[in-house]
Structures are given as structure tokens and as C-alpha cells.
Amino acid sequence: MGLLLRLLYVFPVESINYQFLLHGHSHVAMLGWVYLMIYSLIVHFFIPKTAQQKPVYNRLFWLTEIAVIGMMFRFPVEGYALFSIAFSTLHIFCSYYFCRLAWKDARTDSLPEKLLLRAALFFMILSTLGVWCLGPAVGLLGKASAFYQIAIQFFLHFQFNGWFLFAILALFFNQLKGNINEKQFRLFYNLLVTATILTLALPASWYLPNPVFHWINSVGVLLQLFSFILFIQIIKPHFPTFFTALKPVEKLVYGFALTSLFLKVIIQLVVLIPELAQISHQIQNFVIGYIHLTMLGIITGFLFAFLLKNSFLNESKTISNWGIKLFIFSFVLTELLLFGQGIYLFFGLGQFPYYYQNLFGISIFLPAGLLMLIISHYEIWSKKT
């Protein structure tokens, strides 16, 4: 769906509504791929085997899958309308029930896992408050209102930087399997939670111009920087035991994910300059590049790393290996093109020659790499059955 969006810039098709397709793409990426993968990994690593065997987890998974498939087919056709909203609402209620089950049944081996997992579940529920505000916002003030736009940003912010990121970190510490300095970790955790809440001020400032939002976001960005400096200090002693034991492709993917996380923190420092904070929103290339850095670089990078390390993906298969490398290669090139074009626009230098054609051509390798992973996984699954 993402590839088709980029194709429409090269070959416009009047029968396809770009905005509707964009809604479908974003919902399936977030609520299909990321949500269901985190769901599966939380159940696998944090829910005891006796609880996993309850039919409720399997039934809830497939009910959530139905909601995703419904959104996948209805959003490109109707945008936000009766059926797409119904499937979206079903997904929200499924996620609430999952939070209740996970909070009750989860068993963690360490303080970092417990705190991060509970924060992730909390942020997931918190994010949906933005969704429930959309109806009243449209009815009272309309879609062009600041209330409506901030409600959307509220949902996205606490999904990406709250639910997704904290769940990924909980799973990462589960994989690390080492003694963690709890005092140091609590400081990291408190700083990161505070930073996550405060940095909501940036998207709010796009629709409510007030200097106070800039200063609140600046404090949040600096706290986030300090938290990830602590994060590096916390995981550094485990490098000799954890990272050296990884296979080459696992090292590549973990390095890719951690580098993407580092770049996210650095990029957010740019918005400490007020003028750049506004431009970061106005230049669409920066927005898309940043969202993909988070979704494909950090979140998908870590998810692939967890799957490889625990043999859910077979890294010994040549096709699987090349699939991951092709995906990373395509991602890096598309990010360079997106941010490079954004910088060009910032300096008033216009557009790269054949920009959309090149972006589409490079993007072909993203689904191609994923298709290779699916083929490799299907071969493993077919042998087991």
C-alpha cells in the first residue's frame, strides 16, 4: 500500500483516492503489523504458558486480525466512514481487553521489564483518548480546528513514543537477560516517561502558536537526551556477553535498530531551535522521513531483531538473510532521499530531478525484502506441518 502511494506520484490514477489509501496504509502498518507483532511477543515472553493456553488469547488475536483486515479493505474505499470506523472501534476495544489480560497475567523477570511493560500498556490506553475526542471535535469545531488536529497528534504521539517504544524496550530488556542497576534504571525510566509526556507540546505548538509549548517541548527533548545517555550506560556492560554472542545478521539488525533510535534522539534536538520546529512540520519530506525512521527503523528493526534472535525467522536461510539486507538497504536509501529533498526545499533549491521516480524505484525493495522473508518463513512452517 505504501509502494502504491509512491507510485501515484509517478502515474496518477483518478479512480484511487490518495487520502483514503493513505489512511488504509497507516492503519494497517500501525494496528496490523506493529500492534499484532507486539501482541504476539508480549504473550510469548511475558505470559506464563498456563495462561497462554487460555482460548481467550488466540480468539482475541483473530478478532483483532479481523478488525485489521476490515480496515485494510474499507479505508481505501471510503476513508473515515461507517465501516472503517466500526472496524477501528472494534480494534480499540480488543486492545483494551488485551491490556486487561496482559496486566493481570504478565510475569516479568526484572524491574525494567515490569515497569516498561506497564508503561507501554498505560500509554496505549492513554493514546486512544485522542480517538474518542475526534467525534466531538468534528461536531463542535470541524476538521480544520486545532482541537481536531491535536486529538490526532495526541493519538499518534502516545502510540509511537509511548505504547510502541516502551513495549519494544520492555522486550529488549527481556532479551538482554542481565543484572541491571535498578537505581540507574529508575532514573532512566522516570526521565523517559516525563520526556514522552512533555514532547507532546511540539505537535500542539503546530496548531496553538504559543512560546510556552516550545519551552515545554525543549525540556522534554533534553530529558529524553539524558535518558538515552543513561540507556547507553545501562546496556554498555552487557555488550561483551549479549552482542558478541549474536550471529552476524542479528548484529546487523540490532545495530540498525539502535542506530535508528540514536538518530531519532539527535533529530529531535533540532527542534530546540524555534524556527526549525515549525519547518519540521511544514516540509512534508521531514515528516514522512521521521515517521518512517520510527516505524521502519526503530520499531520494525527491533521486532526483526527479536524474531531472528529467537529463531522465529531463520537467519541461516540465504533468502531470509538477503530479504533483511534488502529491506535495510532500501530503507536507508529512501530516508536519505526524503531528508535530502527536505534539506533542498529548506534552502530553496527546489526538487531533485526525477525525485518521485527514484523514490518509487528504491521503495520497490521494501516489499520485495519482506516477500523474501515471508517465503523463507513459509518454507519453515510447511516443513513443521
Short mmCIF file of C-alpha atoms in Angstrom, two decimals:
data_model
loop_
_atom_site.label_atom_id
_atom_site.label_comp_id
_atom_site.label_asym_id
_atom_site.label_seq_id
_atom_site.Cartn_x
_atom_site.Cartn_y
_atom_site.Cartn_z
CA MET A 1 0.00 0.00 0.00
CA GLY A 2 2.91 2.34 0.76
CA LEU A 3 4.51 1.48 -2.57
CA LEU A 4 1.24 2.24 -4.36
CA LEU A 5 1.12 5.65 -2.63
CA ARG A 6 4.54 6.46 -4.09
CA LEU A 7 3.53 5.11 -7.49
CA LEU A 8 0.58 7.57 -7.59
CA TYR A 9 3.07 10.46 -7.66
CA VAL A 10 4.61 8.97 -10.82
CA PHE A 11 1.43 7.65 -12.50
CA PRO A 12 -1.69 9.31 -11.03
CA VAL A 13 -4.79 7.09 -11.13
CA GLU A 14 -8.03 9.05 -10.86
CA SER A 15 -10.01 6.07 -9.55
CA ILE A 16 -7.75 5.78 -6.49
CA ASN A 17 -8.31 8.27 -3.69
CA TYR A 18 -4.81 9.07 -2.36
CA GLN A 19 -6.04 10.25 1.06
CA PHE A 20 -8.23 7.18 1.59
CA LEU A 21 -5.36 4.87 0.61
CA LEU A 22 -3.05 6.76 2.99
CA HIS A 23 -5.50 6.11 5.86
CA GLY A 24 -5.52 2.41 4.97
CA HIS A 25 -1.72 2.26 4.76
CA SER A 26 -1.16 3.94 8.14
CA HIS A 27 -3.83 1.93 9.99
CA VAL A 28 -2.61 -1.42 8.64
CA ALA A 29 1.05 -0.56 9.37
CA MET A 30 0.39 0.55 12.95
CA LEU A 31 -2.54 -1.62 14.04
CA GLY A 32 -1.77 -4.61 11.85
CA TRP A 33 1.97 -5.14 11.63
CA VAL A 34 3.29 -3.41 14.76
CA TYR A 35 0.35 -4.00 17.12
CA LEU A 36 -0.12 -7.70 16.30
CA MET A 37 3.61 -8.39 16.41
CA ILE A 38 3.97 -6.75 19.83
CA TYR A 39 0.83 -8.60 20.96
CA SER A 40 2.41 -11.93 19.95
CA LEU A 41 5.79 -11.20 21.53
CA ILE A 42 4.28 -9.96 24.82
CA VAL A 43 2.20 -13.13 25.05
CA HIS A 44 5.22 -15.31 24.17
CA PHE A 45 7.74 -13.72 26.54
CA PHE A 46 5.67 -12.33 29.42
CA ILE A 47 2.55 -14.50 29.73
CA PRO A 48 3.15 -17.85 31.52
CA LYS A 49 2.48 -21.00 29.48
CA THR A 50 -0.54 -21.91 31.61
CA ALA A 51 -2.17 -18.53 30.87
CA GLN A 52 -1.14 -18.66 27.19
CA GLN A 53 -3.18 -21.82 26.79
CA LYS A 54 -6.39 -19.97 27.62
CA PRO A 55 -8.52 -19.80 24.44
CA VAL A 56 -9.06 -16.08 25.05
CA TYR A 57 -5.59 -15.05 23.76
CA ASN A 58 -5.98 -16.92 20.50
CA ARG A 59 -9.58 -15.76 19.95
CA LEU A 60 -8.70 -12.16 20.79
CA PHE A 61 -5.78 -12.27 18.34
CA TRP A 62 -8.00 -13.40 15.47
CA LEU A 63 -10.76 -10.94 16.35
CA THR A 64 -8.14 -8.18 16.23
CA GLU A 65 -6.93 -9.59 12.90
CA ILE A 66 -10.47 -9.34 11.53
CA ALA A 67 -10.57 -5.68 12.61
CA VAL A 68 -7.29 -5.02 10.77
CA ILE A 69 -8.45 -6.77 7.59
CA GLY A 70 -11.68 -4.77 7.74
CA MET A 71 -9.70 -1.52 7.93
CA MET A 72 -7.40 -2.69 5.13
CA PHE A 73 -10.34 -3.12 2.74
CA ARG A 74 -12.62 -0.30 3.86
CA PHE A 75 -10.30 2.68 4.39
CA PRO A 76 -9.01 2.78 0.77
CA VAL A 77 -12.63 2.69 -0.46
CA GLU A 78 -14.44 5.06 1.91
CA GLY A 79 -11.89 6.82 4.13
CA TYR A 80 -13.32 7.61 7.56
CA ALA A 81 -16.88 6.32 7.19
CA LEU A 82 -19.28 3.81 8.75
CA PHE A 83 -17.49 0.50 8.18
CA SER A 84 -13.91 1.73 8.58
CA ILE A 85 -14.82 3.48 11.85
CA ALA A 86 -16.65 0.34 13.03
CA PHE A 87 -13.56 -1.83 12.43
CA SER A 88 -11.31 0.81 14.06
CA THR A 89 -13.59 0.87 17.11
CA LEU A 90 -13.53 -2.92 17.29
CA HIS A 91 -9.73 -2.79 17.29
CA ILE A 92 -9.71 -0.29 20.18
CA PHE A 93 -11.98 -2.47 22.31
CA CYS A 94 -9.81 -5.51 21.51
CA SER A 95 -6.75 -3.55 22.62
CA TYR A 96 -8.46 -2.60 25.90
CA TYR A 97 -9.22 -6.23 26.61
CA PHE A 98 -5.66 -7.22 25.74
CA CYS A 99 -4.33 -4.61 28.20
CA ARG A 100 -6.54 -6.04 30.93
CA LEU A 101 -5.35 -9.59 30.23
CA ALA A 102 -1.67 -8.65 29.96
CA TRP A 103 -1.74 -6.52 33.12
CA LYS A 104 -3.30 -9.42 35.05
CA ASP A 105 -1.37 -12.37 33.60
CA ALA A 106 2.09 -10.97 32.74
CA ARG A 107 5.05 -12.23 34.75
CA THR A 108 8.37 -10.41 34.37
CA ASP A 109 11.87 -11.43 35.45
CA SER A 110 13.19 -7.97 36.28
CA LEU A 111 12.16 -4.47 37.32
CA PRO A 112 12.95 -2.93 33.90
CA GLU A 113 10.64 -5.38 32.12
CA LYS A 114 7.81 -4.81 34.62
CA LEU A 115 7.94 -1.00 34.57
CA LEU A 116 8.37 -0.69 30.81
CA LEU A 117 5.61 -3.19 30.01
CA ARG A 118 3.12 -1.49 32.33
CA ALA A 119 4.03 1.95 30.97
CA ALA A 120 3.53 0.63 27.42
CA LEU A 121 0.05 -0.68 28.25
CA PHE A 122 -0.82 2.58 30.02
CA PHE A 123 0.30 4.70 27.05
CA MET A 124 -1.67 2.52 24.67
CA ILE A 125 -4.90 3.17 26.58
CA LEU A 126 -4.00 6.86 27.03
CA SER A 127 -3.43 7.29 23.27
CA THR A 128 -6.99 6.21 22.46
CA LEU A 129 -8.38 9.25 24.33
CA GLY A 130 -7.35 11.19 21.23
CA VAL A 131 -9.54 8.93 19.07
CA TRP A 132 -12.58 9.42 21.30
CA CYS A 133 -12.13 13.18 21.03
CA LEU A 134 -12.38 13.16 17.22
CA GLY A 135 -16.17 12.89 17.09
CA PRO A 136 -16.85 15.80 19.46
CA ALA A 137 -14.10 17.83 17.73
CA VAL A 138 -15.74 17.43 14.31
CA GLY A 139 -19.22 18.07 15.69
CA LEU A 140 -18.28 21.18 17.67
CA LEU A 141 -15.49 22.83 15.67
CA GLY A 142 -14.91 20.91 12.43
CA LYS A 143 -11.93 19.04 10.97
CA ALA A 144 -9.95 22.22 10.40
CA SER A 145 -9.98 23.09 14.11
CA ALA A 146 -6.94 22.92 16.38
CA PHE A 147 -8.91 20.60 18.69
CA TYR A 148 -9.37 18.01 15.93
CA GLN A 149 -5.74 18.18 14.76
CA ILE A 150 -4.33 17.96 18.29
CA ALA A 151 -6.57 14.96 19.05
CA ILE A 152 -4.99 13.14 16.07
CA GLN A 153 -1.47 14.13 17.18
CA PHE A 154 -2.27 13.01 20.75
CA PHE A 155 -3.15 9.52 19.48
CA LEU A 156 -0.12 9.26 17.19
CA HIS A 157 2.34 10.64 19.76
CA PHE A 158 1.41 8.21 22.52
CA GLN A 159 1.18 5.30 20.08
CA PHE A 160 4.64 5.82 18.59
CA ASN A 161 6.58 7.27 21.52
CA GLY A 162 4.55 5.61 24.27
CA TRP A 163 2.95 2.25 23.54
CA PHE A 164 5.24 1.08 20.71
CA LEU A 165 8.56 2.38 22.05
CA PHE A 166 8.05 1.28 25.67
CA ALA A 167 6.85 -2.18 24.56
CA ILE A 168 9.95 -2.52 22.35
CA LEU A 169 12.21 -1.51 25.27
CA ALA A 170 10.45 -3.98 27.60
CA LEU A 171 11.12 -6.77 25.09
CA PHE A 172 14.71 -5.57 24.61
CA PHE A 173 15.48 -5.79 28.34
CA ASN A 174 13.85 -9.23 28.36
CA GLN A 175 16.34 -10.30 25.68
CA LEU A 176 19.28 -8.67 27.46
CA LYS A 177 18.96 -11.08 30.43
CA GLY A 178 21.43 -9.44 32.77
CA ASN A 179 21.68 -7.73 36.12
CA ILE A 180 20.62 -4.12 35.75
CA ASN A 181 21.49 -1.32 38.15
CA GLU A 182 17.96 -0.63 39.42
CA LYS A 183 18.72 2.86 40.75
CA GLN A 184 20.20 3.88 37.40
CA PHE A 185 17.31 2.27 35.54
CA ARG A 186 14.64 4.04 37.63
CA LEU A 187 16.25 7.39 36.75
CA PHE A 188 16.27 6.45 33.03
CA TYR A 189 12.65 5.31 33.24
CA ASN A 190 11.40 8.42 35.07
CA LEU A 191 13.20 10.73 32.65
CA LEU A 192 11.83 8.89 29.61
CA VAL A 193 8.23 8.85 30.87
CA THR A 194 8.42 12.57 31.69
CA ALA A 195 10.01 13.34 28.30
CA THR A 196 7.32 11.35 26.48
CA ILE A 197 4.57 13.43 28.10
CA LEU A 198 6.33 16.79 27.66
CA THR A 199 7.23 16.31 23.98
CA LEU A 200 3.52 16.23 23.11
CA ALA A 201 3.96 20.02 23.28
CA LEU A 202 5.67 20.04 19.85
CA PRO A 203 2.68 18.85 17.77
CA ALA A 204 0.42 21.01 19.96
CA SER A 205 2.54 24.06 19.04
CA TRP A 206 1.81 23.49 15.33
CA TYR A 207 -1.86 24.33 15.92
CA LEU A 208 -1.70 26.55 19.03
CA PRO A 209 1.13 29.06 18.44
CA ASN A 210 2.39 29.92 21.91
CA PRO A 211 6.03 30.14 23.08
CA VAL A 212 5.21 28.10 26.19
CA PHE A 213 4.80 24.95 24.06
CA HIS A 214 8.29 25.41 22.63
CA TRP A 215 9.82 25.60 26.10
CA ILE A 216 7.88 22.60 27.39
CA ASN A 217 8.99 20.56 24.37
CA SER A 218 12.59 21.75 24.80
CA VAL A 219 12.64 20.46 28.39
CA GLY A 220 11.17 17.16 27.16
CA VAL A 221 13.74 16.79 24.38
CA LEU A 222 16.63 17.43 26.79
CA LEU A 223 15.23 14.95 29.32
CA GLN A 224 14.93 12.42 26.52
CA LEU A 225 18.57 13.00 25.59
CA PHE A 226 19.68 12.45 29.21
CA SER A 227 17.51 9.33 29.45
CA PHE A 228 19.17 7.74 26.40
CA ILE A 229 22.64 8.64 27.64
CA LEU A 230 21.66 6.65 30.73
CA PHE A 231 20.27 3.90 28.49
CA ILE A 232 23.65 3.54 26.79
CA GLN A 233 25.38 3.40 30.18
CA ILE A 234 22.92 0.73 31.37
CA ILE A 235 23.34 -1.59 28.38
CA LYS A 236 27.07 -0.98 27.79
CA PRO A 237 28.28 -3.54 30.38
CA HIS A 238 26.19 -6.19 28.61
CA PHE A 239 27.78 -5.69 25.19
CA PRO A 240 30.52 -8.33 25.73
CA THR A 241 28.03 -11.05 26.76
CA PHE A 242 24.95 -10.16 24.71
CA PHE A 243 26.11 -8.58 21.47
CA THR A 244 29.21 -10.67 20.84
CA ALA A 245 27.11 -13.84 21.08
CA LEU A 246 24.82 -12.71 18.27
CA LYS A 247 25.10 -14.09 14.75
CA PRO A 248 26.26 -11.65 12.02
CA VAL A 249 22.78 -10.86 10.66
CA GLU A 250 21.45 -10.42 14.23
CA LYS A 251 24.25 -7.94 14.96
CA LEU A 252 23.38 -6.09 11.76
CA VAL A 253 19.70 -5.77 12.67
CA TYR A 254 20.29 -4.83 16.33
CA GLY A 255 22.87 -2.27 15.19
CA PHE A 256 20.39 -0.94 12.63
CA ALA A 257 17.64 -0.57 15.27
CA LEU A 258 19.89 1.06 17.88
CA THR A 259 21.36 3.44 15.29
CA SER A 260 17.82 4.45 14.24
CA LEU A 261 16.96 5.10 17.89
CA PHE A 262 20.08 7.25 18.29
CA LEU A 263 19.22 9.23 15.13
CA LYS A 264 15.68 9.85 16.39
CA VAL A 265 17.03 11.38 19.61
CA ILE A 266 19.51 13.54 17.65
CA ILE A 267 16.93 14.70 15.12
CA GLN A 268 14.60 15.79 17.91
CA LEU A 269 17.36 18.07 19.23
CA VAL A 270 16.99 20.14 16.04
CA VAL A 271 13.55 21.35 17.15
CA LEU A 272 15.17 23.16 20.09
CA ILE A 273 15.53 25.99 17.54
CA PRO A 274 12.01 27.52 17.28
CA GLU A 275 12.21 28.27 13.54
CA LEU A 276 13.23 24.70 12.76
CA ALA A 277 10.45 23.34 14.97
CA GLN A 278 7.85 24.93 12.68
CA ILE A 279 9.66 23.99 9.46
CA SER A 280 9.90 20.36 10.60
CA HIS A 281 6.12 20.23 10.30
CA GLN A 282 5.74 22.35 7.16
CA ILE A 283 8.14 20.34 4.97
CA GLN A 284 6.34 17.06 4.32
CA ASN A 285 9.56 15.19 3.47
CA PHE A 286 10.84 15.68 7.02
CA VAL A 287 7.54 14.46 8.50
CA ILE A 288 7.43 11.29 6.35
CA GLY A 289 11.16 10.64 6.89
CA TYR A 290 10.80 10.95 10.67
CA ILE A 291 7.69 8.73 10.85
CA HIS A 292 9.42 6.05 8.78
CA LEU A 293 12.58 6.34 10.89
CA THR A 294 10.46 5.49 13.93
CA MET A 295 8.23 2.84 12.31
CA LEU A 296 10.66 1.07 9.98
CA GLY A 297 13.99 1.91 11.62
CA ILE A 298 13.40 1.63 15.36
CA ILE A 299 10.23 -0.41 15.84
CA THR A 300 10.48 -2.77 12.86
CA GLY A 301 14.26 -3.01 13.34
CA PHE A 302 13.87 -4.22 16.93
CA LEU A 303 10.99 -6.55 16.01
CA PHE A 304 13.13 -8.19 13.31
CA ALA A 305 16.00 -8.49 15.81
CA PHE A 306 13.76 -10.25 18.37
CA LEU A 307 12.39 -12.59 15.69
CA LEU A 308 15.88 -13.51 14.48
CA LYS A 309 17.42 -13.98 17.92
CA ASN A 310 14.63 -16.33 18.98
CA SER A 311 14.61 -18.26 15.67
CA PHE A 312 11.12 -17.12 14.63
CA LEU A 313 12.88 -16.13 11.41
CA ASN A 314 15.52 -18.48 10.03
CA GLU A 315 18.70 -16.43 9.60
CA SER A 316 20.54 -19.46 8.19
CA LYS A 317 18.36 -19.30 5.08
CA THR A 318 20.02 -17.31 2.28
CA ILE A 319 16.68 -15.89 1.11
CA SER A 320 15.85 -14.68 4.65
CA ASN A 321 19.28 -13.08 5.03
CA TRP A 322 19.02 -11.25 1.74
CA GLY A 323 15.45 -10.22 2.48
CA ILE A 324 16.51 -8.40 5.64
CA LYS A 325 19.54 -6.81 3.98
CA LEU A 326 17.43 -5.67 1.03
CA PHE A 327 14.86 -4.15 3.40
CA ILE A 328 17.53 -2.23 5.34
CA PHE A 329 19.28 -1.13 2.13
CA SER A 330 16.02 0.22 0.68
CA PHE A 331 15.08 1.92 3.95
CA VAL A 332 18.42 3.73 4.23
CA LEU A 333 18.27 4.98 0.63
CA THR A 334 14.66 6.17 0.92
CA GLU A 335 15.48 8.01 4.16
CA LEU A 336 18.48 9.71 2.55
CA LEU A 337 16.29 10.75 -0.36
CA LEU A 338 13.46 12.02 1.86
CA PHE A 339 15.66 14.03 4.21
CA GLY A 340 17.92 15.16 1.35
CA GLN A 341 14.91 16.52 -0.56
CA GLY A 342 13.68 18.16 2.65
CA ILE A 343 17.01 19.94 3.12
CA TYR A 344 16.92 21.06 -0.53
CA LEU A 345 13.46 22.58 -0.01
CA PHE A 346 14.58 24.21 3.24
CA PHE A 347 17.36 26.06 1.39
CA GLY A 348 15.04 26.94 -1.51
CA LEU A 349 16.92 24.79 -4.01
CA GLY A 350 13.81 23.16 -5.48
CA GLN A 351 13.27 19.49 -6.21
CA PHE A 352 15.71 16.74 -7.14
CA PRO A 353 15.48 15.66 -10.79
CA TYR A 354 13.22 12.58 -11.06
CA TYR A 355 12.70 12.66 -7.28
CA TYR A 356 9.38 10.75 -7.23
CA GLN A 357 10.57 8.23 -9.82
CA ASN A 358 13.71 7.49 -7.80
CA LEU A 359 11.77 7.29 -4.54
CA PHE A 360 9.34 4.81 -6.07
CA GLY A 361 12.11 2.75 -7.68
CA ILE A 362 14.08 2.42 -4.44
CA SER A 363 10.91 1.69 -2.44
CA ILE A 364 10.23 -1.43 -4.52
CA PHE A 365 12.90 -3.22 -2.50
CA LEU A 366 10.98 -2.74 0.80
CA PRO A 367 8.09 -5.10 -0.04
CA ALA A 368 10.49 -7.25 -2.08
CA GLY A 369 12.64 -7.82 1.01
CA LEU A 370 9.56 -8.58 3.10
CA LEU A 371 8.29 -11.02 0.47
CA MET A 372 11.60 -12.89 0.71
CA LEU A 373 11.14 -13.15 4.49
CA ILE A 374 7.60 -14.48 4.03
CA ILE A 375 8.79 -17.11 1.52
CA SER A 376 11.57 -18.21 3.89
CA HIS A 377 9.17 -18.38 6.85
CA TYR A 378 6.58 -20.31 4.82
CA GLU A 379 9.21 -22.94 3.92
CA ILE A 380 9.99 -23.43 7.65
CA TRP A 381 6.28 -23.57 8.56
CA SER A 382 5.43 -26.05 5.78
CA LYS A 383 8.19 -28.43 6.94
CA LYS A 384 6.89 -28.32 10.53
CA THR A 385 3.34 -29.11 9.44
#
